[in-house]
PDB file of C-alpha atoms in Angstrom:
ATOM      1  CA  MET L 943      21.983  -3.523  -4.432  1.00 75.00           C
ATOM      2  CA  GLU L 944      22.304  -2.429  -8.122  1.00 81.00           C
ATOM      3  CA  VAL L 945      24.028   0.939  -9.017  1.00 81.00           C
ATOM      4  CA  LYS L 946      23.700   2.209 -13.074  1.00 84.00           C
ATOM      5  CA  THR L 947      25.019   5.270 -13.952  1.00 84.00           C
ATOM      6  CA  ASN L 948      24.522   7.099 -17.979  1.00 80.00           C
ATOM      7  CA  LYS L 949      26.147  10.211 -19.325  1.00 82.00           C
ATOM      8  CA  ARG L 950      23.073  12.143 -21.054  1.00 77.00           C
ATOM      9  CA  ARG L 951      24.648  14.080 -23.986  1.00 79.00           C
ATOM     10  CA  GLY L 952      20.959  16.369 -24.115  1.00 72.00           C
ATOM     11  CA  ASP L 953      18.822  13.501 -25.494  1.00 71.00           C
ATOM     12  CA  PRO L 954      15.072  15.012 -26.791  1.00 74.00           C
ATOM     13  CA  GLY L 955      13.142  16.157 -23.035  1.00 70.00           C
ATOM     14  CA  LYS L 956      16.268  14.916 -20.934  1.00 70.00           C
ATOM     15  CA  PRO L 957      19.076  16.716 -19.303  1.00 71.00           C
ATOM     16  CA  PRO L 958      22.277  16.503 -20.332  1.00 76.00           C
ATOM     17  CA  GLY L 959      24.488  15.278 -17.325  1.00 80.00           C
ATOM     18  CA  LEU L 960      25.356  12.131 -15.635  1.00 79.00           C
ATOM     19  CA  HIS L 961      21.839  10.083 -14.418  1.00 75.00           C
ATOM     20  CA  ARG L 962      22.686   7.684 -11.314  1.00 78.00           C
ATOM     21  CA  THR L 963      19.785   5.182 -10.130  1.00 79.00           C
ATOM     22  CA  ALA L 964      19.692   2.310  -7.595  1.00 78.00           C
ATOM     23  CA  GLY L 965      18.261  -0.592  -6.441  1.00 77.00           C
ATOM     24  CA  CYS L 966      17.916  -3.551  -4.590  1.00 77.00           C
ATOM     25  CA  THR L 967      15.469  -6.549  -4.400  1.00 78.00           C
ATOM     26  CA  VAL L 968      14.335  -8.321  -0.933  1.00 75.00           C
ATOM     27  CA  GLU L 969      12.856 -11.150  -0.070  1.00 78.00           C
ATOM     28  CA  LEU L 970      10.780 -11.146   2.506  1.00 77.00           C
ATOM     29  CA  ILE L 971       8.853 -14.011   4.625  1.00 84.00           C
ATOM     30  CA  SER L 972       5.659 -11.776   5.429  1.00 85.00           C
ATOM     31  CA  SER L 973       3.269 -11.029   2.038  1.00 85.00           C
ATOM     32  CA  HIS L 974       3.996  -8.332  -0.513  1.00 84.00           C
ATOM     33  CA  ASN L 975       0.588  -6.676   0.555  1.00 88.00           C
ATOM     34  CA  ARG L 976       1.386  -6.918   4.289  1.00 90.00           C
ATOM     35  CA  VAL L 977       5.126  -4.585   3.503  1.00 89.00           C
ATOM     36  CA  PHE L 978       3.210  -2.812   0.256  1.00 90.00           C
ATOM     37  CA  ASP L 979       0.263  -1.603   3.364  1.00 93.00           C
ATOM     38  CA  TYR L 980       3.371  -0.967   5.315  1.00 93.00           C
ATOM     39  CA  LEU L 981       5.430   1.209   3.224  1.00 92.00           C
ATOM     40  CA  ARG L 982       2.695   3.355   1.496  1.00 92.00           C
ATOM     41  CA  ASP L 983       1.020   3.947   4.651  1.00 93.00           C
ATOM     42  CA  ILE L 984       2.546   7.864   5.274  1.00 91.00           C
ATOM     43  CA  GLN L 985       1.841   6.973   9.193  1.00 92.00           C
ATOM     44  CA  ASN L 986       4.563   4.740   8.924  1.00 91.00           C
ATOM     45  CA  ARG L 987       6.775   6.450   6.940  1.00 90.00           C
ATOM     46  CA  PRO L 988       8.956   8.274   9.891  1.00 90.00           C
ATOM     47  CA  GLN L 989       9.583   4.733  11.004  1.00 90.00           C
ATOM     48  CA  TRP L 990      11.676   2.848   8.166  1.00 88.00           C
ATOM     49  CA  GLU L 991      13.085   6.440   5.948  1.00 87.00           C
ATOM     50  CA  ARG L 992      15.297   8.596   7.191  1.00 85.00           C
ATOM     51  CA  MET L 993      14.150  11.586   5.924  1.00 84.00           C
ATOM     52  CA  SER L 994      10.852  11.981   7.251  1.00 85.00           C
ATOM     53  CA  SER L 995      12.025  10.398  10.853  1.00 84.00           C
ATOM     54  CA  GLY L 996      10.744  12.717  13.130  1.00 86.00           C
ATOM     55  CA  SER L 997       8.106  14.388  11.312  1.00 87.00           C
ATOM     56  CA  LEU L 998       4.705  14.564  10.313  1.00 90.00           C
ATOM     57  CA  VAL L 999       4.316  13.363   6.968  1.00 91.00           C
ATOM     58  CA  GLN L1000       1.093  14.781   4.581  1.00 89.00           C
ATOM     59  CA  ALA L1001       0.230  13.803   1.204  1.00 88.00           C
ATOM     60  CA  LEU L1002      -0.514  17.195  -0.855  1.00 85.00           C
ATOM     61  CA  ALA L1003      -1.882  15.057  -3.828  1.00 83.00           C
ATOM     62  CA  ASN L1004      -2.987  11.899  -4.745  1.00 84.00           C
ATOM     63  CA  ILE L1005      -3.996  10.286  -8.205  1.00 87.00           C
ATOM     64  CA  THR L1006      -5.179   7.018  -8.810  1.00 87.00           C
ATOM     65  CA  THR L1007      -3.262   5.389 -11.102  1.00 86.00           C
ATOM     66  CA  GLY L1008      -5.631   2.168 -11.609  1.00 82.00           C
ATOM     67  CA  PRO L1009      -8.772   0.271 -10.644  1.00 87.00           C
ATOM     68  CA  ASP L1010      -7.339  -0.514  -6.981  1.00 90.00           C
ATOM     69  CA  PRO L1011      -7.004   2.575  -5.075  1.00 91.00           C
ATOM     70  CA  ARG L1012      -3.443   1.557  -2.969  1.00 93.00           C
ATOM     71  CA  ASN L1013      -1.993   2.054  -7.069  1.00 93.00           C
ATOM     72  CA  CYS L1014      -1.482   6.026  -7.495  1.00 91.00           C
ATOM     73  CA  ILE L1015       1.224   9.121  -7.211  1.00 89.00           C
ATOM     74  CA  SER L1016       1.567  10.920  -4.227  1.00 88.00           C
ATOM     75  CA  VAL L1017       3.325  14.085  -3.557  1.00 86.00           C
ATOM     76  CA  LEU L1018       3.971  14.415   0.316  1.00 87.00           C
ATOM     77  CA  ALA L1019       4.933  16.675   2.918  1.00 87.00           C
ATOM     78  CA  MET L1020       7.079  16.912   5.563  1.00 89.00           C
ATOM     79  CA  SER L1021       6.760  19.011   8.607  1.00 88.00           C
ATOM     80  CA  ASN L1022      11.029  19.153   9.331  1.00 87.00           C
ATOM     81  CA  HIS L1023      11.641  19.124   5.912  1.00 83.00           C
ATOM     82  CA  LYS L1024       9.556  22.217   4.408  1.00 79.00           C
ATOM     83  CA  GLU L1025      12.064  23.002   1.662  1.00 81.00           C
ATOM     84  CA  ILE L1026      11.683  19.367   0.109  1.00 83.00           C
ATOM     85  CA  LEU L1027       8.296  17.490  -1.542  1.00 84.00           C
ATOM     86  CA  ILE L1028       8.807  13.624  -1.799  1.00 88.00           C
ATOM     87  CA  LEU L1029       7.530  12.292  -4.821  1.00 87.00           C
ATOM     88  CA  GLN L1030       5.999   8.368  -4.880  1.00 90.00           C
ATOM     89  CA  GLU L1031       4.609   5.870  -6.869  1.00 92.00           C
ATOM     90  CA  CYS L1032       2.692   2.922  -5.604  1.00 94.00           C
ATOM     91  CA  CYS L1033       1.822   0.056  -7.094  1.00 93.00           C
ATOM     92  CA  THR L1034       0.391  -3.371  -6.397  1.00 93.00           C
ATOM     93  CA  ASP L1035      -1.374  -6.468  -8.001  1.00 90.00           C
ATOM     94  CA  ALA L1036      -1.291 -10.153  -7.725  1.00 88.00           C
ATOM     95  CA  THR L1037       2.098 -11.000  -8.934  1.00 87.00           C
ATOM     96  CA  GLY L1038       3.863  -8.094  -6.450  1.00 86.00           C
ATOM     97  CA  SER L1039       3.999  -4.559  -5.255  1.00 89.00           C
ATOM     98  CA  TYR L1040       6.489  -1.424  -5.398  1.00 90.00           C
ATOM     99  CA  VAL L1041       6.778   1.300  -3.639  1.00 92.00           C
ATOM    100  CA  ILE L1042       9.333   4.149  -5.483  1.00 91.00           C
ATOM    101  CA  PHE L1043      10.107   7.792  -4.621  1.00 91.00           C
ATOM    102  CA  ALA L1044      12.038  10.755  -4.636  1.00 86.00           C
ATOM    103  CA  PRO L1045      12.883  13.465  -3.150  1.00 86.00           C
ATOM    104  CA  ILE L1046      11.934  16.896  -4.913  1.00 80.00           C
ATOM    105  CA  THR L1047      13.747  20.048  -4.514  1.00 71.00           C
ATOM    106  CA  PRO L1048      14.036  23.408  -6.547  1.00 49.00           C
ATOM    107  CA  ASP L1049      17.596  22.423  -6.974  1.00 50.00           C
ATOM    108  CA  ILE L1050      17.833  18.522  -7.234  1.00 46.00           C
ATOM    109  CA  THR L1051      21.940  18.200  -8.184  1.00 41.00           C
ATOM    110  CA  VAL L1052      23.861  16.848  -6.205  1.00 45.00           C
ATOM    111  CA  LYS L1053      27.717  18.313  -6.312  1.00 48.00           C
ATOM    112  CA  ASN L1054      30.971  17.677  -5.019  1.00 47.00           C
ATOM    113  CA  VAL L1055      29.982  14.027  -4.225  1.00 51.00           C
ATOM    114  CA  SER L1056      32.256  11.151  -6.100  1.00 53.00           C
ATOM    115  CA  SER L1057      30.568   8.600  -7.285  1.00 51.00           C
ATOM    116  CA  LYS L1058      31.585   5.942  -4.375  1.00 58.00           C
ATOM    117  CA  GLN L1059      30.633   8.318  -1.808  1.00 62.00           C
ATOM    118  CA  ALA L1060      27.209   8.653  -3.459  1.00 57.00           C
ATOM    119  CA  VAL L1061      27.304   4.622  -3.600  1.00 57.00           C
ATOM    120  CA  GLU L1062      27.986   4.218   0.258  1.00 65.00           C
ATOM    121  CA  VAL L1063      25.358   6.977   0.993  1.00 64.00           C
ATOM    122  CA  VAL L1064      23.066   5.337  -0.998  1.00 59.00           C
ATOM    123  CA  THR L1065      23.311   1.444   0.418  1.00 61.00           C
ATOM    124  CA  GLN L1066      23.783   2.681   3.779  1.00 68.00           C
ATOM    125  CA  ILE L1067      20.434   4.049   3.555  1.00 66.00           C
ATOM    126  CA  VAL L1068      18.616   1.023   1.894  1.00 62.00           C
ATOM    127  CA  LYS L1069      20.540  -0.904   4.898  1.00 66.00           C
ATOM    128  CA  GLU L1070      18.839   0.730   7.529  1.00 69.00           C
ATOM    129  CA  ALA L1071      15.432   1.243   5.794  1.00 65.00           C
ATOM    130  CA  LEU L1072      15.434  -2.351   5.153  1.00 62.00           C
ATOM    131  CA  GLN L1073      15.819  -3.406   8.796  1.00 69.00           C
ATOM    132  CA  LYS L1074      13.744  -0.884   9.701  1.00 69.00           C
ATOM    133  CA  ILE L1075      10.730  -2.893   7.486  1.00 65.00           C
ATOM    134  CA  ILE L1076      12.018  -6.524   8.031  1.00 66.00           C
ATOM    135  CA  GLU L1077      11.814  -5.516  11.935  1.00 72.00           C
ATOM    136  CA  ALA L1078       7.939  -4.020  11.307  1.00 67.00           C
ATOM    137  CA  VAL L1079       6.122  -7.336   9.240  1.00 65.00           C
ATOM    138  CA  ASN L1080       7.714  -9.373  11.263  1.00 63.00           C
TER     139      ASN L1080
END
């Protein structure tokens, strides 16, 4: 797990403040296409992603970003979190695939959370999601 923190000072087009990103790489024994199709399928999402657990997920918008219709940017809604939408980008080609997503709310800032707490929460969520993905594709 890699977590980066940058302090922005009002660069043009970017809000000032702390900007945190987290990511990890995992090698699975299944083909990247199988894992990719599993992750991008909104019917599977409640099985591996904590926020949508126990929820019906619906695509509100889907914009194709290349010749492969699986390469797209989507806006997703969840039945149990009406105040939160998910912005998701999916991309695949012969070399690999990725699914990136983020919750979108009117106020997406996290207040009163230390950096250490944020890293611990993100790490736990990623570990749980990866375990569910590994179980599903094996």
